[in-house]
PDB file of C-alpha atoms and ligand atoms in Angstrom:
ATOM      1  CA  MET A   1       8.804   2.496   0.014  1.00 88.00           C
ATOM      2  CA  LYS A   2       6.603   0.090  -1.997  1.00 93.00           C
ATOM      3  CA  LYS A   3       4.665   2.134  -4.589  1.00 96.00           C
ATOM      4  CA  LEU A   4       0.879   2.332  -4.323  1.00 98.00           C
ATOM      5  CA  ILE A   5      -0.853   2.178  -7.700  1.00 98.00           C
ATOM      6  CA  ALA A   6      -4.417   3.339  -7.071  1.00 98.00           C
ATOM      7  CA  GLY A   7      -7.256   3.482  -9.572  1.00 98.00           C
ATOM      8  CA  ASN A   8     -10.078   5.976  -9.121  1.00 98.00           C
ATOM      9  CA  TRP A   9     -12.835   4.698 -11.378  1.00 98.00           C
ATOM     10  CA  LYS A  10     -14.965   7.778 -10.635  1.00 98.00           C
ATOM     11  CA  MET A  11     -18.583   7.348 -11.927  1.00 98.00           C
ATOM     12  CA  ASN A  12     -17.645   4.832 -14.610  1.00 98.00           C
ATOM     13  CA  THR A  13     -18.366   1.182 -15.506  1.00 97.00           C
ATOM     14  CA  ASP A  14     -21.492  -0.875 -15.056  1.00 96.00           C
ATOM     15  CA  LEU A  15     -21.575  -4.132 -13.110  1.00 94.00           C
ATOM     16  CA  SER A  16     -20.402  -6.318 -15.985  1.00 95.00           C
ATOM     17  CA  GLN A  17     -17.671  -3.904 -17.157  1.00 96.00           C
ATOM     18  CA  GLY A  18     -16.454  -3.442 -13.578  1.00 96.00           C
ATOM     19  CA  SER A  19     -16.358  -7.203 -12.975  1.00 95.00           C
ATOM     20  CA  GLU A  20     -14.459  -7.786 -16.208  1.00 96.00           C
ATOM     21  CA  LEU A  21     -12.007  -4.989 -15.398  1.00 97.00           C
ATOM     22  CA  ILE A  22     -11.257  -6.269 -11.904  1.00 97.00           C
ATOM     23  CA  SER A  23     -10.865  -9.866 -12.987  1.00 96.00           C
ATOM     24  CA  SER A  24      -8.479  -8.839 -15.763  1.00 97.00           C
ATOM     25  CA  ILE A  25      -6.443  -6.641 -13.351  1.00 97.00           C
ATOM     26  CA  THR A  26      -6.333  -9.415 -10.731  1.00 96.00           C
ATOM     27  CA  ASP A  27      -5.256 -12.056 -13.256  1.00 96.00           C
ATOM     28  CA  LYS A  28      -2.399  -9.871 -14.482  1.00 96.00           C
ATOM     29  CA  ILE A  29      -1.190  -9.122 -10.957  1.00 95.00           C
ATOM     30  CA  GLN A  30      -1.422 -12.746  -9.864  1.00 94.00           C
ATOM     31  CA  ALA A  31       0.590 -13.833 -12.900  1.00 94.00           C
ATOM     32  CA  ASN A  32       3.491 -11.531 -12.025  1.00 93.00           C
ATOM     33  CA  LYS A  33       5.217 -12.172  -8.700  1.00 91.00           C
ATOM     34  CA  GLU A  34       7.726  -9.365  -9.240  1.00 90.00           C
ATOM     35  CA  LEU A  35       4.877  -6.901  -9.714  1.00 92.00           C
ATOM     36  CA  GLN A  36       3.278  -8.080  -6.462  1.00 92.00           C
ATOM     37  CA  ASP A  37       6.591  -7.688  -4.657  1.00 91.00           C
ATOM     38  CA  ASN A  38       7.142  -4.162  -5.937  1.00 91.00           C
ATOM     39  CA  CYS A  39       3.720  -2.516  -5.960  1.00 95.00           C
ATOM     40  CA  ASP A  40       0.537  -2.424  -3.931  1.00 97.00           C
ATOM     41  CA  PHE A  41      -2.582  -2.112  -6.067  1.00 97.00           C
ATOM     42  CA  LEU A  42      -5.856  -0.504  -5.104  1.00 98.00           C
ATOM     43  CA  VAL A  43      -9.084   0.087  -7.026  1.00 98.00           C
ATOM     44  CA  CYS A  44     -11.817   2.504  -5.992  1.00 98.00           C
ATOM     45  CA  PRO A  45     -15.044   1.691  -7.878  1.00 98.00           C
ATOM     46  CA  PRO A  46     -18.420   3.373  -7.387  1.00 98.00           C
ATOM     47  CA  PHE A  47     -19.863   2.441  -3.947  1.00 97.00           C
ATOM     48  CA  VAL A  48     -22.422   0.007  -5.359  1.00 97.00           C
ATOM     49  CA  TYR A  49     -19.757  -2.236  -6.902  1.00 96.00           C
ATOM     50  CA  LEU A  50     -17.427  -2.295  -3.901  1.00 96.00           C
ATOM     51  CA  SER A  51     -18.612  -5.696  -2.677  1.00 95.00           C
ATOM     52  CA  SER A  52     -17.828  -7.219  -6.089  1.00 91.00           C
ATOM     53  CA  ILE A  53     -14.109  -6.394  -5.881  1.00 90.00           C
ATOM     54  CA  LYS A  54     -12.040  -9.429  -4.962  1.00 87.00           C
ATOM     55  CA  GLY A  55      -8.337 -10.177  -5.276  1.00 88.00           C
ATOM     56  CA  VAL A  56      -6.983  -6.638  -4.914  1.00 94.00           C
ATOM     57  CA  ALA A  57      -7.381  -3.956  -2.214  1.00 97.00           C
ATOM     58  CA  SER A  58     -10.439  -1.780  -2.681  1.00 98.00           C
ATOM     59  CA  GLY A  59     -11.731   1.544  -1.499  1.00 98.00           C
ATOM     60  CA  ALA A  60     -14.495   4.091  -1.916  1.00 98.00           C
ATOM     61  CA  GLN A  61     -14.364   7.567  -3.443  1.00 98.00           C
ATOM     62  CA  ASP A  62     -15.998   9.404  -0.531  1.00 98.00           C
ATOM     63  CA  CYS A  63     -17.629   8.743   2.848  1.00 98.00           C
ATOM     64  CA  SER A  64     -19.845  10.508   5.336  1.00 98.00           C
ATOM     65  CA  SER A  65     -18.373  12.326   8.312  1.00 98.00           C
ATOM     66  CA  HIS A  66     -21.205  10.776  10.391  1.00 98.00           C
ATOM     67  CA  LYS A  67     -21.248   7.280  11.889  1.00 97.00           C
ATOM     68  CA  SER A  68     -24.933   6.519  11.176  1.00 97.00           C
ATOM     69  CA  GLY A  69     -28.383   8.079  11.323  1.00 98.00           C
ATOM     70  CA  ALA A  70     -30.741  10.260   9.308  1.00 98.00           C
ATOM     71  CA  TYR A  71     -28.374  11.270   6.488  1.00 98.00           C
ATOM     72  CA  THR A  72     -30.234  10.279   3.330  1.00 98.00           C
ATOM     73  CA  GLY A  73     -27.954   9.141   0.537  1.00 97.00           C
ATOM     74  CA  GLU A  74     -24.820   9.070   2.652  1.00 98.00           C
ATOM     75  CA  ILE A  75     -22.488   6.071   3.118  1.00 98.00           C
ATOM     76  CA  SER A  76     -20.550   5.679   6.348  1.00 98.00           C
ATOM     77  CA  ALA A  77     -16.924   4.646   6.660  1.00 98.00           C
ATOM     78  CA  SER A  78     -17.918   1.486   8.549  1.00 98.00           C
ATOM     79  CA  MET A  79     -20.260   0.486   5.680  1.00 98.00           C
ATOM     80  CA  ILE A  80     -17.295   0.754   3.304  1.00 98.00           C
ATOM     81  CA  LYS A  81     -15.281  -1.453   5.623  1.00 98.00           C
ATOM     82  CA  ASP A  82     -18.200  -3.864   5.820  1.00 97.00           C
ATOM     83  CA  CYS A  83     -18.204  -4.176   2.017  1.00 97.00           C
ATOM     84  CA  GLY A  84     -14.516  -5.127   2.009  1.00 97.00           C
ATOM     85  CA  GLY A  85     -13.046  -1.659   1.446  1.00 98.00           C
ATOM     86  CA  SER A  86      -9.866  -0.683   3.230  1.00 98.00           C
ATOM     87  CA  TYR A  87      -9.311   2.799   1.734  1.00 98.00           C
ATOM     88  CA  VAL A  88     -11.380   5.887   1.016  1.00 98.00           C
ATOM     89  CA  ILE A  89     -10.473   8.802  -1.266  1.00 98.00           C
ATOM     90  CA  LEU A  90     -11.379  12.104   0.401  1.00 98.00           C
ATOM     91  CA  GLY A  91     -11.331  15.725  -0.731  1.00 98.00           C
ATOM     92  CA  HIS A  92     -10.903  14.924  -4.409  1.00 98.00           C
ATOM     93  CA  SER A  93     -10.997  18.187  -6.369  1.00 97.00           C
ATOM     94  CA  GLU A  94     -14.246  17.021  -8.022  1.00 97.00           C
ATOM     95  CA  ARG A  95     -15.817  16.769  -4.540  1.00 98.00           C
ATOM     96  CA  ARG A  96     -14.278  20.056  -3.428  1.00 97.00           C
ATOM     97  CA  SER A  97     -15.556  21.913  -6.500  1.00 95.00           C
ATOM     98  CA  TYR A  98     -18.876  20.203  -7.398  1.00 96.00           C
ATOM     99  CA  HIS A  99     -20.001  19.502  -3.824  1.00 97.00           C
ATOM    100  CA  GLY A 100     -18.444  22.486  -2.086  1.00 96.00           C
ATOM    101  CA  GLU A 101     -16.380  20.346   0.288  1.00 97.00           C
ATOM    102  CA  SER A 102     -14.142  22.492   2.436  1.00 98.00           C
ATOM    103  CA  SER A 103     -10.961  21.255   4.059  1.00 98.00           C
ATOM    104  CA  ALA A 104     -12.821  21.226   7.399  1.00 98.00           C
ATOM    105  CA  VAL A 105     -15.370  18.774   5.953  1.00 98.00           C
ATOM    106  CA  VAL A 106     -12.570  16.654   4.493  1.00 98.00           C
ATOM    107  CA  SER A 107     -10.894  16.574   7.907  1.00 98.00           C
ATOM    108  CA  ASP A 108     -14.145  15.404   9.583  1.00 98.00           C
ATOM    109  CA  LYS A 109     -14.555  12.683   6.953  1.00 98.00           C
ATOM    110  CA  ALA A 110     -10.941  11.566   7.370  1.00 98.00           C
ATOM    111  CA  LYS A 111     -11.469  11.342  11.125  1.00 98.00           C
ATOM    112  CA  ALA A 112     -14.568   9.178  10.577  1.00 98.00           C
ATOM    113  CA  ALA A 113     -12.579   7.003   8.162  1.00 98.00           C
ATOM    114  CA  HIS A 114      -9.761   6.548  10.677  1.00 98.00           C
ATOM    115  CA  GLU A 115     -12.203   5.686  13.451  1.00 98.00           C
ATOM    116  CA  ALA A 116     -13.713   2.969  11.238  1.00 98.00           C
ATOM    117  CA  GLY A 117     -10.261   1.550  10.484  1.00 98.00           C
ATOM    118  CA  LEU A 118      -9.974   2.824   6.910  1.00 98.00           C
ATOM    119  CA  ILE A 119      -6.939   4.399   5.281  1.00 98.00           C
ATOM    120  CA  ALA A 120      -7.823   7.916   4.095  1.00 98.00           C
ATOM    121  CA  ILE A 121      -6.344   9.151   0.826  1.00 98.00           C
ATOM    122  CA  ILE A 122      -6.539  12.914   1.299  1.00 98.00           C
ATOM    123  CA  CYS A 123      -6.376  14.825  -1.995  1.00 98.00           C
ATOM    124  CA  VAL A 124      -4.892  18.285  -2.422  1.00 98.00           C
ATOM    125  CA  GLY A 125      -4.062  20.375  -5.467  1.00 98.00           C
ATOM    126  CA  GLU A 126      -4.136  23.865  -6.923  1.00 97.00           C
ATOM    127  CA  SER A 127      -6.121  25.188  -9.891  1.00 95.00           C
ATOM    128  CA  GLU A 128      -4.433  26.487 -13.038  1.00 94.00           C
ATOM    129  CA  ASN A 129      -5.219  30.045 -12.041  1.00 95.00           C
ATOM    130  CA  GLN A 130      -3.686  29.571  -8.609  1.00 96.00           C
ATOM    131  CA  ARG A 131      -0.513  28.131 -10.174  1.00 94.00           C
ATOM    132  CA  ASP A 132      -0.331  30.985 -12.692  1.00 93.00           C
ATOM    133  CA  GLN A 133      -0.357  33.354  -9.742  1.00 96.00           C
ATOM    134  CA  GLY A 134       2.410  31.433  -7.970  1.00 95.00           C
ATOM    135  CA  GLN A 135      -0.019  30.402  -5.212  1.00 97.00           C
ATOM    136  CA  GLU A 136       0.369  26.616  -5.509  1.00 97.00           C
ATOM    137  CA  GLN A 137       2.310  26.054  -2.299  1.00 98.00           C
ATOM    138  CA  THR A 138       0.099  28.409  -0.291  1.00 98.00           C
ATOM    139  CA  VAL A 139      -3.021  26.602  -1.545  1.00 98.00           C
ATOM    140  CA  VAL A 140      -1.689  23.079  -1.027  1.00 98.00           C
ATOM    141  CA  GLY A 141      -0.141  23.971   2.345  1.00 98.00           C
ATOM    142  CA  GLY A 142      -3.515  25.355   3.502  1.00 98.00           C
ATOM    143  CA  GLN A 143      -5.377  22.274   2.267  1.00 98.00           C
ATOM    144  CA  LEU A 144      -2.975  19.973   4.124  1.00 98.00           C
ATOM    145  CA  LEU A 145      -3.259  21.944   7.334  1.00 98.00           C
ATOM    146  CA  GLY A 146      -7.069  22.059   7.135  1.00 98.00           C
ATOM    147  CA  SER A 147      -7.781  18.537   5.851  1.00 98.00           C
ATOM    148  CA  ILE A 148      -5.566  16.313   8.010  1.00 98.00           C
ATOM    149  CA  PRO A 149      -7.248  15.444  11.334  1.00 98.00           C
ATOM    150  CA  ASP A 150      -5.359  14.732  14.537  1.00 97.00           C
ATOM    151  CA  THR A 151      -6.204  11.017  14.165  1.00 97.00           C
ATOM    152  CA  ALA A 152      -3.833  10.794  11.157  1.00 98.00           C
ATOM    153  CA  THR A 153      -0.840   8.461  11.303  1.00 97.00           C
ATOM    154  CA  ALA A 154       1.639   7.304   8.663  1.00 97.00           C
ATOM    155  CA  GLN A 155      -0.311   4.016   8.542  1.00 97.00           C
ATOM    156  CA  ASN A 156      -3.836   5.359   8.138  1.00 98.00           C
ATOM    157  CA  THR A 157      -3.208   8.320   5.838  1.00 98.00           C
ATOM    158  CA  VAL A 158      -2.026   8.762   2.259  1.00 98.00           C
ATOM    159  CA  ILE A 159      -1.751  12.153   0.544  1.00 98.00           C
ATOM    160  CA  ALA A 160      -2.544  12.541  -3.159  1.00 98.00           C
ATOM    161  CA  TYR A 161      -1.247  15.625  -4.967  1.00 98.00           C
ATOM    162  CA  GLU A 162      -3.512  16.224  -7.939  1.00 97.00           C
ATOM    163  CA  PRO A 163      -3.052  19.558  -9.708  1.00 96.00           C
ATOM    164  CA  VAL A 164      -6.624  20.334 -10.825  1.00 94.00           C
ATOM    165  CA  TRP A 165      -5.513  21.460 -14.292  1.00 91.00           C
ATOM    166  CA  ALA A 166      -3.855  18.071 -14.929  1.00 92.00           C
ATOM    167  CA  ILE A 167      -6.930  15.946 -14.156  1.00 90.00           C
ATOM    168  CA  GLY A 168      -8.459  14.370 -17.247  1.00 88.00           C
ATOM    169  CA  THR A 169      -6.792  16.948 -19.500  1.00 89.00           C
ATOM    170  CA  GLY A 170      -3.781  15.013 -20.794  1.00 86.00           C
ATOM    171  CA  LYS A 171      -1.543  17.693 -19.243  1.00 84.00           C
ATOM    172  CA  THR A 172       0.856  16.607 -16.514  1.00 83.00           C
ATOM    173  CA  ALA A 173       2.915  18.762 -14.231  1.00 86.00           C
ATOM    174  CA  SER A 174       6.585  18.872 -15.249  1.00 92.00           C
ATOM    175  CA  PRO A 175       8.926  16.533 -13.350  1.00 94.00           C
ATOM    176  CA  LYS A 176      10.474  19.580 -11.658  1.00 95.00           C
ATOM    177  CA  ASP A 177       7.078  20.937 -10.547  1.00 95.00           C
ATOM    178  CA  VAL A 178       6.133  17.501  -9.205  1.00 97.00           C
ATOM    179  CA  ALA A 179       9.489  17.138  -7.413  1.00 97.00           C
ATOM    180  CA  ASP A 180       9.165  20.611  -5.852  1.00 97.00           C
ATOM    181  CA  MET A 181       5.568  20.071  -4.718  1.00 98.00           C
ATOM    182  CA  HIS A 182       6.131  16.575  -3.323  1.00 98.00           C
ATOM    183  CA  SER A 183       9.141  17.727  -1.364  1.00 98.00           C
ATOM    184  CA  PHE A 184       7.106  20.717  -0.100  1.00 98.00           C
ATOM    185  CA  ILE A 185       4.297  18.332   0.962  1.00 98.00           C
ATOM    186  CA  ARG A 186       6.796  16.049   2.717  1.00 98.00           C
ATOM    187  CA  SER A 187       8.186  18.997   4.673  1.00 97.00           C
ATOM    188  CA  LYS A 188       4.681  20.229   5.586  1.00 97.00           C
ATOM    189  CA  LEU A 189       3.689  16.771   6.871  1.00 98.00           C
ATOM    190  CA  ASN A 190       6.495  17.005   9.383  1.00 95.00           C
ATOM    191  CA  GLY A 191       4.634  18.437  12.351  1.00 89.00           C
ATOM    192  CA  LEU A 192       1.210  17.318  11.130  1.00 95.00           C
ATOM    193  CA  ILE A 193       1.760  13.540  11.216  1.00 96.00           C
ATOM    194  CA  GLU A 194       4.153  11.576  13.379  1.00 91.00           C
ATOM    195  CA  GLY A 195       6.562   9.523  11.279  1.00 94.00           C
ATOM    196  CA  SER A 196       5.775  11.818   8.322  1.00 96.00           C
ATOM    197  CA  GLU A 197       8.667  10.417   6.279  1.00 96.00           C
ATOM    198  CA  LYS A 198       6.672   7.164   6.003  1.00 97.00           C
ATOM    199  CA  VAL A 199       3.466   8.763   4.667  1.00 98.00           C
ATOM    200  CA  ARG A 200       2.867   7.832   1.040  1.00 98.00           C
ATOM    201  CA  ILE A 201       2.453  10.803  -1.285  1.00 98.00           C
ATOM    202  CA  LEU A 202       0.782   9.920  -4.610  1.00 98.00           C
ATOM    203  CA  TYR A 203       0.765  11.966  -7.797  1.00 97.00           C
ATOM    204  CA  GLY A 204      -2.457  12.158  -9.806  1.00 96.00           C
ATOM    205  CA  GLY A 205      -3.367  13.907 -13.041  1.00 95.00           C
ATOM    206  CA  SER A 206      -3.208  12.295 -16.504  1.00 93.00           C
ATOM    207  CA  MET A 207      -0.823   9.550 -15.348  1.00 96.00           C
ATOM    208  CA  LYS A 208      -0.511   6.895 -18.042  1.00 96.00           C
ATOM    209  CA  PRO A 209       1.968   4.196 -19.108  1.00 96.00           C
ATOM    210  CA  GLU A 210       3.906   6.695 -21.262  1.00 95.00           C
ATOM    211  CA  ASN A 211       4.691   9.115 -18.428  1.00 95.00           C
ATOM    212  CA  ALA A 212       4.444   6.883 -15.346  1.00 96.00           C
ATOM    213  CA  GLY A 213       8.088   5.791 -15.343  1.00 96.00           C
ATOM    214  CA  GLU A 214       9.351   9.362 -15.233  1.00 96.00           C
ATOM    215  CA  LEU A 215       6.782  10.528 -12.656  1.00 96.00           C
ATOM    216  CA  LEU A 216       7.187   7.535 -10.336  1.00 96.00           C
ATOM    217  CA  ALA A 217      10.990   7.894 -10.323  1.00 96.00           C
ATOM    218  CA  ILE A 218      10.757  11.379  -8.748  1.00 97.00           C
ATOM    219  CA  PRO A 219      11.786  11.491  -5.068  1.00 96.00           C
ATOM    220  CA  ASN A 220       8.778  11.576  -2.704  1.00 97.00           C
ATOM    221  CA  VAL A 221       6.423  10.211  -5.388  1.00 97.00           C
ATOM    222  CA  ASP A 222       5.277   7.016  -3.686  1.00 97.00           C
ATOM    223  CA  GLY A 223       2.658   5.983  -6.206  1.00 98.00           C
ATOM    224  CA  GLY A 224      -0.092   7.246  -8.443  1.00 98.00           C
ATOM    225  CA  LEU A 225      -3.802   8.030  -8.224  1.00 98.00           C
ATOM    226  CA  ILE A 226      -5.023   7.208 -11.690  1.00 98.00           C
ATOM    227  CA  GLY A 227      -8.351   8.112 -13.267  1.00 97.00           C
ATOM    228  CA  GLY A 228      -8.832   7.453 -16.986  1.00 97.00           C
ATOM    229  CA  ALA A 229      -5.983   4.951 -17.420  1.00 98.00           C
ATOM    230  CA  SER A 230      -7.232   2.845 -14.483  1.00 98.00           C
ATOM    231  CA  LEU A 231     -10.279   1.866 -16.577  1.00 98.00           C
ATOM    232  CA  ASN A 232      -8.052  -0.142 -18.894  1.00 98.00           C
ATOM    233  CA  ALA A 233      -6.473  -3.210 -17.270  1.00 98.00           C
ATOM    234  CA  ASP A 234      -3.415  -3.210 -19.558  1.00 98.00           C
ATOM    235  CA  ALA A 235      -2.697   0.487 -18.997  1.00 98.00           C
ATOM    236  CA  PHE A 236      -3.192   0.191 -15.230  1.00 98.00           C
ATOM    237  CA  ILE A 237      -0.808  -2.758 -14.995  1.00 97.00           C
ATOM    238  CA  GLU A 238       1.749  -1.071 -17.254  1.00 97.00           C
ATOM    239  CA  ILE A 239       1.801   1.855 -14.847  1.00 97.00           C
ATOM    240  CA  GLY A 240       2.649  -0.648 -12.107  1.00 96.00           C
ATOM    241  CA  LEU A 241       5.408  -2.122 -14.250  1.00 96.00           C
ATOM    242  CA  ALA A 242       6.805   1.361 -14.883  1.00 94.00           C
ATOM    243  CA  ALA A 243       6.946   1.977 -11.125  1.00 89.00           C
ATOM    244  CA  TRP A 244       9.797  -0.415 -10.532  1.00 77.00           C
ATOM    245  CA  ALA A 245      11.392  -0.578 -13.968  1.00 67.00           C
ATOM    246  CA  ASN A 246      13.331   2.562 -12.975  1.00 57.00           C
TER     247      ASN A 246
HETATM  248  P1  13P B 301      -6.985  11.271 -14.703  1.00 68.69           P
HETATM  249  O1  13P B 301      -5.916  10.217 -14.505  1.00 68.69           O
HETATM  250  O2  13P B 301      -8.092  10.843 -15.582  1.00 68.69           O
HETATM  251  O3  13P B 301      -6.367  12.595 -15.079  1.00 68.69           O
HETATM  252  O4  13P B 301      -7.660  11.506 -13.264  1.00 68.69           O
HETATM  253  C1  13P B 301      -6.862  11.726 -12.153  1.00 68.69           C
HETATM  254  C2  13P B 301      -7.706  11.711 -10.947  1.00 68.69           C
HETATM  255  O5  13P B 301      -8.530  12.581 -10.734  1.00 68.69           O
HETATM  256  C3  13P B 301      -7.556  10.577 -10.027  1.00 68.69           C
HETATM  257  O6  13P B 301      -8.216  10.797  -8.826  1.00 68.69           O
END
């Protein structure tokens, strides 16, 4: 499976920094045919900069579960599509914890995304406390069951495993923990999504050029969802290079 290298810019960059970042990323990808052949790249900027992204696939970091109407401040999936986006990240742990998004809400949003023709990247992951208590598979299994709508297919859905304690902390899960969780996720998808063996499962949480090669070589790790390192064009591209160097 071709690896998906996805950048989640979160609430970072201004218009000029974002434009510089995307043009630098695009130039580096366009200059390297082998990289294009081996990886798909995606960037997810803040909503307001989505229309400025050209030359690489783009997506948003959230969407409304509603199609349109009196929902002040919300952005619909079709608006994202209209601005050139083809993906949307849903159920990121920052949305689940700071905005109280339940798996049921994530499922409704994913359904809206699918209906608008977007690919939903559904995020799951346990907290440090849950892992310490040996609850990681129960938590992630429950999130998968609750967050994946019946509109999901292998083409319109990507899963991102992001252990909450590894996000922005510099800590990464050990290769064995990642291997165990990704194989658990793959087995859980069987029954939830037809053709589940073709669903991409990304790893996210302090992925950087130094650890990307090892993480991306693990079976069932089909790419990365990258926060901090995606804000640096060289680091983002080096992660892509590490994906197929192994
Ligand atoms: P970091 O790569 O900064 O740990 O963020 C990961 C993440 O949350 C991507 O969605």
